[in-house]
XYZ file of C-alpha atoms in Angstrom:
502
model
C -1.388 -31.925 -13.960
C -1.380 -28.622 -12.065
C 0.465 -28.324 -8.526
C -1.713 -27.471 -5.526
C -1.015 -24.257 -4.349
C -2.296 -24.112 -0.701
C -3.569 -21.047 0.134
C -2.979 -19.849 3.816
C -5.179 -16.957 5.416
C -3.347 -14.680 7.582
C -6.764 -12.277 8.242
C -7.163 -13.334 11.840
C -3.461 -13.051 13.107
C -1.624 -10.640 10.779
C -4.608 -9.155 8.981
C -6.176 -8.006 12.529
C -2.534 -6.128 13.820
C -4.462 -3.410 11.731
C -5.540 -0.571 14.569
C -8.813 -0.495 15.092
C -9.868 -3.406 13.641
C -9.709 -6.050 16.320
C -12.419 -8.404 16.311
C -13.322 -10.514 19.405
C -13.895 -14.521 19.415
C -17.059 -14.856 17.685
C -16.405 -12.038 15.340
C -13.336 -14.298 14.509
C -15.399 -17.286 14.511
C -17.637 -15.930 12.060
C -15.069 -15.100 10.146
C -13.192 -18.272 10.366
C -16.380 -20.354 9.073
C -16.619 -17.788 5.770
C -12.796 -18.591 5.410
C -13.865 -22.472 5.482
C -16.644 -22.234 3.559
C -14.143 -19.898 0.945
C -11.643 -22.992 0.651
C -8.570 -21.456 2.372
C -6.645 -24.583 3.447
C -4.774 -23.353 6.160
C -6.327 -20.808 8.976
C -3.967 -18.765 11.100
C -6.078 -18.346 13.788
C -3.872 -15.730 16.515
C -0.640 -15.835 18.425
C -1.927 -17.366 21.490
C 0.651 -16.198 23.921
C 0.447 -12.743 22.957
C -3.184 -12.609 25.266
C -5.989 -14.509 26.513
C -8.214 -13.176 24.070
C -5.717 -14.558 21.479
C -5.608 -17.479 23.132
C -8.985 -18.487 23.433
C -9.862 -17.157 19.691
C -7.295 -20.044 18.580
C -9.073 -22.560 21.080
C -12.458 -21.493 19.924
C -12.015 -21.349 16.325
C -10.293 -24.959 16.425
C -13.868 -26.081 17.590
C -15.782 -24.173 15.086
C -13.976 -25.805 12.009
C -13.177 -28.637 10.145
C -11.933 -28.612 7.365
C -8.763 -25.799 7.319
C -5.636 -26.529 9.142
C -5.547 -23.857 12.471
C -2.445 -22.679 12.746
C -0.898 -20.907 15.734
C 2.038 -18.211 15.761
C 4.744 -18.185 18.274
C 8.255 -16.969 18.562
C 11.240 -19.318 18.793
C 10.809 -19.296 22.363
C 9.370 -22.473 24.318
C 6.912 -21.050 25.990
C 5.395 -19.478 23.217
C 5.434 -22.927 21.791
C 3.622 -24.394 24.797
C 1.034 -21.937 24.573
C 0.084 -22.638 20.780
C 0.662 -25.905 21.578
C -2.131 -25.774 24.580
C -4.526 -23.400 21.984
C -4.415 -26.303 19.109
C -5.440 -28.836 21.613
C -9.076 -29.095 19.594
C -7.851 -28.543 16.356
C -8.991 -31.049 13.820
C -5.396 -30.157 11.852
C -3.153 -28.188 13.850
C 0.079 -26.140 12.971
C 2.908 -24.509 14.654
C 4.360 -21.393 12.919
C 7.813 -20.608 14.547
C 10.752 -18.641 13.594
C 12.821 -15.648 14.207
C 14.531 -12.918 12.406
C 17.064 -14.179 9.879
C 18.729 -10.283 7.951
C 21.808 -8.265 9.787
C 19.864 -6.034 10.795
C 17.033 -8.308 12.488
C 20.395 -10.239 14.064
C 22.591 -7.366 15.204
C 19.869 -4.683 16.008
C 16.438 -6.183 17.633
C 18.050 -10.107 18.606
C 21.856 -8.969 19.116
C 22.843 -12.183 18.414
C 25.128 -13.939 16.230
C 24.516 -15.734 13.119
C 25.295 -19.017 14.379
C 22.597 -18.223 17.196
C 20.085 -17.823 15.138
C 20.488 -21.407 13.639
C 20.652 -22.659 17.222
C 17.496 -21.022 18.388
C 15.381 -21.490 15.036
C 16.369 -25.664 14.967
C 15.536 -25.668 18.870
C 12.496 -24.170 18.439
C 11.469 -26.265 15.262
C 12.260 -29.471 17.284
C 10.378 -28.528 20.501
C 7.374 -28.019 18.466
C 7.424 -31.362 16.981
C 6.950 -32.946 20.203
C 3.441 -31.263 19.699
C 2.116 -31.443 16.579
C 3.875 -33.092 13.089
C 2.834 -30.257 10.802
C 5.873 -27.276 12.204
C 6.206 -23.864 9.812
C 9.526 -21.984 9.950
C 9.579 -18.560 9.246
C 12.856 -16.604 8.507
C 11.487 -13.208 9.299
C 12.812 -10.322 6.998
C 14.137 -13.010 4.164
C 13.863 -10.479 1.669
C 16.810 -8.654 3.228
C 19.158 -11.211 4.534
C 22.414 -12.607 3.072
C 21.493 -15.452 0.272
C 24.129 -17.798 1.895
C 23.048 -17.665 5.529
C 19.373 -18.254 4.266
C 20.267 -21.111 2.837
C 21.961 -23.047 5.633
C 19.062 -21.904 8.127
C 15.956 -23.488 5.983
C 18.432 -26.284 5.542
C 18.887 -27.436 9.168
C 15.001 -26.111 10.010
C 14.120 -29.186 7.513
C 16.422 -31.234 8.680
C 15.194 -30.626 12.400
C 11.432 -31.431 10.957
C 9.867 -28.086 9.601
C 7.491 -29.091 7.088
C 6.814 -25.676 5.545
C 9.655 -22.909 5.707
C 7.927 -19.125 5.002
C 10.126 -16.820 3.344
C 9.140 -13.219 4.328
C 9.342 -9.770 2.362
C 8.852 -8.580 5.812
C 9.430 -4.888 4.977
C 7.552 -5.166 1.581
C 11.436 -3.860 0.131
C 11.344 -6.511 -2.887
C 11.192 -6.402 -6.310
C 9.501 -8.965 -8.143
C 12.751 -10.425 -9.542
C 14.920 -10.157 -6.317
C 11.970 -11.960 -4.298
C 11.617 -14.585 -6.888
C 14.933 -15.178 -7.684
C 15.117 -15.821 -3.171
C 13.077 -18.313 -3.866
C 14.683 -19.791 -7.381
C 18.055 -19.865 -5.119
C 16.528 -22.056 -2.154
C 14.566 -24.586 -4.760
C 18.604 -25.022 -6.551
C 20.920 -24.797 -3.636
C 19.255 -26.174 -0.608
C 19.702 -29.801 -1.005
C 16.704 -30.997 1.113
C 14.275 -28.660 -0.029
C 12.345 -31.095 -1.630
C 11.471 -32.452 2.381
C 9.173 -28.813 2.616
C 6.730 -26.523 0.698
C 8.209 -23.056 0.230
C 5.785 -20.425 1.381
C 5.724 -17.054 0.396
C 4.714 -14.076 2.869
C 5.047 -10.438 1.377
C 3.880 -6.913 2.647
C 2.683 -4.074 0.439
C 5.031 -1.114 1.530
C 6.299 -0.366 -2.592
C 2.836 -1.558 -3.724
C 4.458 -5.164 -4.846
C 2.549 -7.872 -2.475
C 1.012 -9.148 -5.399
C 3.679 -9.022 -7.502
C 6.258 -10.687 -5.327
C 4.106 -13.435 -4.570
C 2.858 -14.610 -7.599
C 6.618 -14.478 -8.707
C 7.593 -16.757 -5.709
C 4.727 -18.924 -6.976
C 6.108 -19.020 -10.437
C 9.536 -19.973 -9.028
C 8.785 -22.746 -6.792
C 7.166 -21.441 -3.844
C 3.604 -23.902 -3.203
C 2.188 -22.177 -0.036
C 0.933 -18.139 -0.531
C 0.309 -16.257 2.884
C -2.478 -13.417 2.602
C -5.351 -11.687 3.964
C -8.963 -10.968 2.575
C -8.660 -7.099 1.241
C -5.092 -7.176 1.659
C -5.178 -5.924 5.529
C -2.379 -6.154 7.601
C 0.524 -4.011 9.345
C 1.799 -0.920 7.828
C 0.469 -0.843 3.928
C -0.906 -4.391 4.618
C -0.053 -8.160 3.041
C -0.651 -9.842 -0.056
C -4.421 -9.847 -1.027
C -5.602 -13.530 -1.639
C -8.346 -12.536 -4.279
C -5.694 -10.884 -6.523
C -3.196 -13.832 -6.261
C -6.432 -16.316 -6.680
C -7.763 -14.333 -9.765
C -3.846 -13.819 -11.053
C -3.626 -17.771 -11.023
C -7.018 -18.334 -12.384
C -6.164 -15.838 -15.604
C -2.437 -17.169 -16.124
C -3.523 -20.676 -16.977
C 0.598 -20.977 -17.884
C 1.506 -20.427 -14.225
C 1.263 -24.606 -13.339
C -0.631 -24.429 -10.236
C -4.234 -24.589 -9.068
C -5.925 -23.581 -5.579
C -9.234 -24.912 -3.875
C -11.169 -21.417 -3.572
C -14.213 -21.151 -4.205
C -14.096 -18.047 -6.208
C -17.651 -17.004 -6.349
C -17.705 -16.071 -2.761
C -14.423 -13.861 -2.391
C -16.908 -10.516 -2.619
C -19.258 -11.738 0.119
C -16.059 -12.956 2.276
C -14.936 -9.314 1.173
C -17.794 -7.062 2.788
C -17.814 -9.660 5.469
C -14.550 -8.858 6.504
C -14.620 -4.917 5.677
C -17.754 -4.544 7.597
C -16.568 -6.703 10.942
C -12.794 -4.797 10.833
C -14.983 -1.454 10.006
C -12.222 -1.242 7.274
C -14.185 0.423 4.102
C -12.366 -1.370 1.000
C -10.752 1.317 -1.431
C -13.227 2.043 -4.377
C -10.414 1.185 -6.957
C -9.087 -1.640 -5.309
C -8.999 -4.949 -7.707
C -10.995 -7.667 -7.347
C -13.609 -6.350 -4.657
C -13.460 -2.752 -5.091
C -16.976 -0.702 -6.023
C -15.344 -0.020 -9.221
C -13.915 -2.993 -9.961
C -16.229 -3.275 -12.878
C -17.466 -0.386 -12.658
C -17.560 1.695 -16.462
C -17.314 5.465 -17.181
C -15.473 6.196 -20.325
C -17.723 5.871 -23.201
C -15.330 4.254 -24.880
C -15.099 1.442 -22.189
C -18.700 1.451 -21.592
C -19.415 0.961 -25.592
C -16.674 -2.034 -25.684
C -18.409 -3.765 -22.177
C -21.778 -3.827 -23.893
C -20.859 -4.903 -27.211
C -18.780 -7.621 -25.790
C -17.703 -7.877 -21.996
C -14.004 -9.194 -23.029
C -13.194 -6.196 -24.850
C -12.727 -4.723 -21.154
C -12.889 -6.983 -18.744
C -10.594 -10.419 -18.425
C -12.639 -11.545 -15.178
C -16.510 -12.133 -15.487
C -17.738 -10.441 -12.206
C -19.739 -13.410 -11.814
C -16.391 -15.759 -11.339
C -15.648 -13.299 -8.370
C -19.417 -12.784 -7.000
C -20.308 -9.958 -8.251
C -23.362 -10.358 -10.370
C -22.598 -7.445 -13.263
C -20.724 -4.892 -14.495
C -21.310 -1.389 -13.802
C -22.088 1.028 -16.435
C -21.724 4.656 -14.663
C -22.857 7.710 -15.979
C -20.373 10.756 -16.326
C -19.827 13.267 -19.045
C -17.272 10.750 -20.647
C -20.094 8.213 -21.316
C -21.047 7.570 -24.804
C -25.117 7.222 -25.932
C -24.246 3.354 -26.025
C -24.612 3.853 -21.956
C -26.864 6.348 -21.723
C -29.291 4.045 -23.657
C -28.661 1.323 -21.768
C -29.660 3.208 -18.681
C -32.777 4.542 -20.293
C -33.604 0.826 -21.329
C -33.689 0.011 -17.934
C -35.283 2.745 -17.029
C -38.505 1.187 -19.267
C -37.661 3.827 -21.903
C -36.513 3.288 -25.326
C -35.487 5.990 -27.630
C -33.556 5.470 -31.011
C -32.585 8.149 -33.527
C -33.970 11.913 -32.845
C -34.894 11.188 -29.948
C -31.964 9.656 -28.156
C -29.834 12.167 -29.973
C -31.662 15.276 -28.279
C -31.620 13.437 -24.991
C -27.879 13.113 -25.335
C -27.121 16.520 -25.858
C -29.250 17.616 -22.965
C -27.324 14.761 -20.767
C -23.931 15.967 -22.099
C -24.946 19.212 -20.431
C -25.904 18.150 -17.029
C -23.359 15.746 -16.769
C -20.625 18.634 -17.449
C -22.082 20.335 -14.639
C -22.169 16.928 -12.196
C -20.415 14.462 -10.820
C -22.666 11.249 -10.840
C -25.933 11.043 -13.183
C -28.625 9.817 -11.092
C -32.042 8.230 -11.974
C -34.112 11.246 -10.635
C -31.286 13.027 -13.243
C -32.471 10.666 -15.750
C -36.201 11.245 -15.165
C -36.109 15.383 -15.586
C -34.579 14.222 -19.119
C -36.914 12.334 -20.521
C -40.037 13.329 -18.270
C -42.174 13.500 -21.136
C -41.247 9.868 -22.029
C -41.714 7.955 -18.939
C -44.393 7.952 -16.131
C -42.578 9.200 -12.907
C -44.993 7.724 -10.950
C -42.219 6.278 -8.383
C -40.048 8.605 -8.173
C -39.280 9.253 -4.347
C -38.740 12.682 -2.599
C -38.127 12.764 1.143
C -40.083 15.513 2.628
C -39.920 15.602 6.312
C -37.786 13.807 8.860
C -38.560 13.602 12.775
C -36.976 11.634 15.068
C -36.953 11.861 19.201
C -35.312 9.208 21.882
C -36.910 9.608 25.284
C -36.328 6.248 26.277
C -37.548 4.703 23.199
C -35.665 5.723 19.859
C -38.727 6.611 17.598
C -38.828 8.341 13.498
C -42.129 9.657 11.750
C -40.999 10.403 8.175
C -42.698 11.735 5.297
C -42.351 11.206 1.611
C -43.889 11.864 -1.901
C -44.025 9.156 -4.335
C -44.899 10.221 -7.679
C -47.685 12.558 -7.114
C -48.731 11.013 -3.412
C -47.755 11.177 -0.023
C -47.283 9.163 2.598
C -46.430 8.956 5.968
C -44.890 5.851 8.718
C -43.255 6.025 12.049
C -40.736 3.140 13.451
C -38.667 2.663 16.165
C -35.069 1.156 15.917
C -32.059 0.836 18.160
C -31.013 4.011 17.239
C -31.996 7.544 15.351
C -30.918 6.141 12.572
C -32.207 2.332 12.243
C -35.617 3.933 13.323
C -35.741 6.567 10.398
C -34.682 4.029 7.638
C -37.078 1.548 8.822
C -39.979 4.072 8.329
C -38.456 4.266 5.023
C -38.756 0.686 4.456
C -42.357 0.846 5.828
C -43.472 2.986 2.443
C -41.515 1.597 -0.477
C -40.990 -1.308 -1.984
C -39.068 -3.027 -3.541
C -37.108 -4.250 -0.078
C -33.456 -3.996 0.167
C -30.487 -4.970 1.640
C -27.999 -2.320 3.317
C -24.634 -3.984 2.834
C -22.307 -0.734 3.257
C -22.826 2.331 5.034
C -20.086 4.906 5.184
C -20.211 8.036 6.751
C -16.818 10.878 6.633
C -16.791 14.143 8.880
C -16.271 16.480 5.376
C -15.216 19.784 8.119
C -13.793 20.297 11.030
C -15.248 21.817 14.442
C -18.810 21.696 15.998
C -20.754 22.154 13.016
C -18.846 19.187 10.953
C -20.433 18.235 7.481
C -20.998 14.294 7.083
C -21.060 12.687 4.187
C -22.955 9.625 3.899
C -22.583 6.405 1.233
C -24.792 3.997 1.008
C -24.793 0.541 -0.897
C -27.689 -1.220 -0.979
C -28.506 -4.724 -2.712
C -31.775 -5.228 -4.474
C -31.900 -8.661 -6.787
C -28.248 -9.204 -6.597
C -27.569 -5.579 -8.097
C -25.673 -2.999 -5.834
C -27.113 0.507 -5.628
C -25.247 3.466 -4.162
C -26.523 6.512 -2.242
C -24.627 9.458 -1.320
C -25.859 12.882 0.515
C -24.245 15.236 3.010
C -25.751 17.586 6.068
C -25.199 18.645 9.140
C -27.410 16.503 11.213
C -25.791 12.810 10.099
C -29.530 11.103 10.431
C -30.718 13.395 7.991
C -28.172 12.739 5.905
C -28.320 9.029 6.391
C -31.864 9.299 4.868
C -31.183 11.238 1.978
C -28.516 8.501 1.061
C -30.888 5.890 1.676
C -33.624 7.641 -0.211
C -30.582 8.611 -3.307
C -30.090 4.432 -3.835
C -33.437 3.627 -4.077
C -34.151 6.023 -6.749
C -31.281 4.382 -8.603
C -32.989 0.940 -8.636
C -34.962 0.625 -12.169
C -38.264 1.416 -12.290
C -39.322 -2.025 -13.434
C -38.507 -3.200 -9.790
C -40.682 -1.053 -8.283
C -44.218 -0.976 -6.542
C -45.479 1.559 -3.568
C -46.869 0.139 -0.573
């Protein structure tokens, strides 16, 4: 039998320190109920004293869940402690997560205080929050820097004064998988009550080791990880709870097992990205666009002979319903055929071999092979009946935000106006009045690429169509333009066999 390792989400309190992504209370809600519905165990919900936004986002989200424990941050000061107290008073499960700095240079420099002061205040505070709630977290902040010895006797007399979790912070991300799990080896063999708590781990990403350090905490004792959805949080951010999730899941050795529901850690994902307007890095594991995504023909070869030869997490475990094979000039005819196959056109022998060689060309000369790409190659093969070309874009907002919007489809045109809330909204929606099939727009990105009054955007799109993500990319001047050259780019990228004009 595997130990429960309870997974607590930091997103809300920690995650949202981020600038510019603050969420208000029924962003946080919203988020709170994906977390639930995800299988995080514990919730930290805000640091209720630091504002009455704070505050009420801990009340609020205490009504709006069930299940998760809502935990509440405070410093080892009583008032603080009243306050989380006061914001937990509808939690189902509520938990008080107190502590103060425990390295020299948290002690001499920001407390100026004395060692023996710190035990004083972090016991005081532990005990004053049991007269609250039973379920008290200590944290020793900056634990990966302190003095082995004086970390010891705090989490001793925290236990002893009732904590029933004591965090163990790589504050400063300075770690190294080895020195942060051998912290954690030395409290599980030389505090003598340890057994009375569950050692919780809480690292930040400054060398790039979040993940590292806390999956060797786990592996070392530690039964409690602290992390955020995408890895946000201050400075290079915290521990990302789908790589620890997916670490565990892969390293059936490591004897532990955690309640998330793994098939929804993408959706949680783009929830999360899109509400903090926090794009997620392209390369990022887990829930990055490329994730799965294919370009070496090598790769691409081994992924559609046999998924495993590349891949050690079906994208399905995670959400994501396939792999991506992208075309480049490094792809081999194994992916170029498997792109024409869902393109409705098979070729084998001569054939594909001259439509190789004329893809090797064009791809030399571009960045991304697209399907229109694909079409000018084997034009004589395949009816290009839906291929879409966006001919004229209007848009005017007196008063009322309205788009007319042309576009040829094969060898007809059509026309459709729409309003929408915005230039924008109003154009796409035309759009959506011509084609089929319909589509979900899950990610829209858009970078100045200049600087000064005639800046460059650059538009991405992603758009969903049966489960399948489909990207879009174009750049202009005038962003609405752009915008519908994206959108226009990802829906010639969806196979023809999904397609049908209006």
């Amino acid at each position: 039998m595997s130990d429960k390792l309870w997974i607590f989400d930091t997103t809300l309190r920690d995650g949202e320190q981020v600038p510019g992504c603050q969420l208000n209370t029924q962003e946080k809600i919203v988020v709170a109920k994906a977390l639930e519905d995800l299988g995080v165990d514990i919730i930290e919900a805000g640091f209720p004293i630091s504002s009455p936004g704070d505050f009420n986002s801990v009340v609020e989200i205490s009504k709006a869940v069930s299940n998760p424990i809502i935990c509440a941050l405070s410093r080892a000061v009583e008032k603080d402690i009243e306050v989380a107290a006061q914001a937990l008073q509808y939690a189902k499960k509520g938990r008080i997560h107190t502590g103060i700095g425990v390295s020299p240079y948290h002690i001499q420099y920001k407390l100026r205080s004395t060692p023996d002061e710190i035990i004083r205040r972090g016991v005081a505070a532990v005990k004053f929050a049991k007269q609250f709630v039973e379920d008290v977290e200590f944290y020793a902040e900056d634990a990966g820097r302190s003095e082995p010895d004086f970390l010891c006797k705090i989490i001793e007399e925290v236990i002893k004064a009732g904590a029933t979790v004591v965090n163990i912070p790589d504050t400063t991300g300075y770690c190294l998988p080895e020195q942060y799990g051998g912290i954690i080896a030395d409290l599980k063999n030389r505090v003598p009550n340890i057994d009375k708590a569950i050692i919780s781990t809480h690292c930040h990403n400054d060398l790039g080791m979040a993940t590292a350090n806390t999956v060797a905490g786990v592996q070392n004792g530690a039964r409690q990880v602290e992390v955020t959805i995408n890895g946000i949080g201050e400075r290079a951010g915290n521990t990302s709870m789908e790589e620890v999730v997916m670490a565990i899941k892969c390293h059936q050795a490591i004897p532990v097992h955690t309640d998330i529901v793994t098939q929804k850690i993408y959706q949680t994902s783009r929830l999360v990205s899109k509400l903090m307007n926090m794009p997620v890095q392209p390369n990022k594991a887990i829930v990055g666009r490329n994730a799965f995504a294919h370009s070496s023909g090598i790769h691409q070869d081994g992924v559609l002979k046999h998924r495993e030869n590349y891949e050690i997490i079906d994208p399905k475990e995670v959400g994501v319903e396939e792999s991506s094979i992208v075309l480049t000039a490094r792809s081999g005819r194994a992916a170029l055929k498997h792109h024409l196959d869902a393109l409705g056109v098979e070729l084998e022998g001569e054939e594909l071999r001259k439509v190789y060689e004329a893809f090797l060309e064009l791809a030399d000369s571009k960045r991304d092979i697209g399907r229109k790409d694909l079409l000018s190659l084997v034009g004589k093969y395949l009816d290009e009946s839906n291929f879409i070309e966006l001919q004229e874009v209007n848009y005017s907002s007196n008063g009322e935000v309205k788009a007319h919007v042309k576009l040829k489809i094969g060898d007809t045109s059509h026309e459709a106006s729409a309003t929408g809330v915005g230039p924008v909204d109003a154009v796409l929606t035309a759009i959506e009045k011509m084609v089929q099939p319909q589509v979900d727009l899950e990610e829209f990105l858009i970078q100045a690429m200049s600087h000064g009054s005639n800046d460059v955007a650059k538009v991405h799109m992603r758009v969903i169509k049966s489960d399948k993500p489909y990207h879009g990319f174009a750049s202009n001047e005038d962003i609405v333009l752009a915008s519908a050259q994206a959108f226009v780019d990802a829906l010639n990228k969806i196979p023809v066999k999904e397609y049908a004009t209006a």
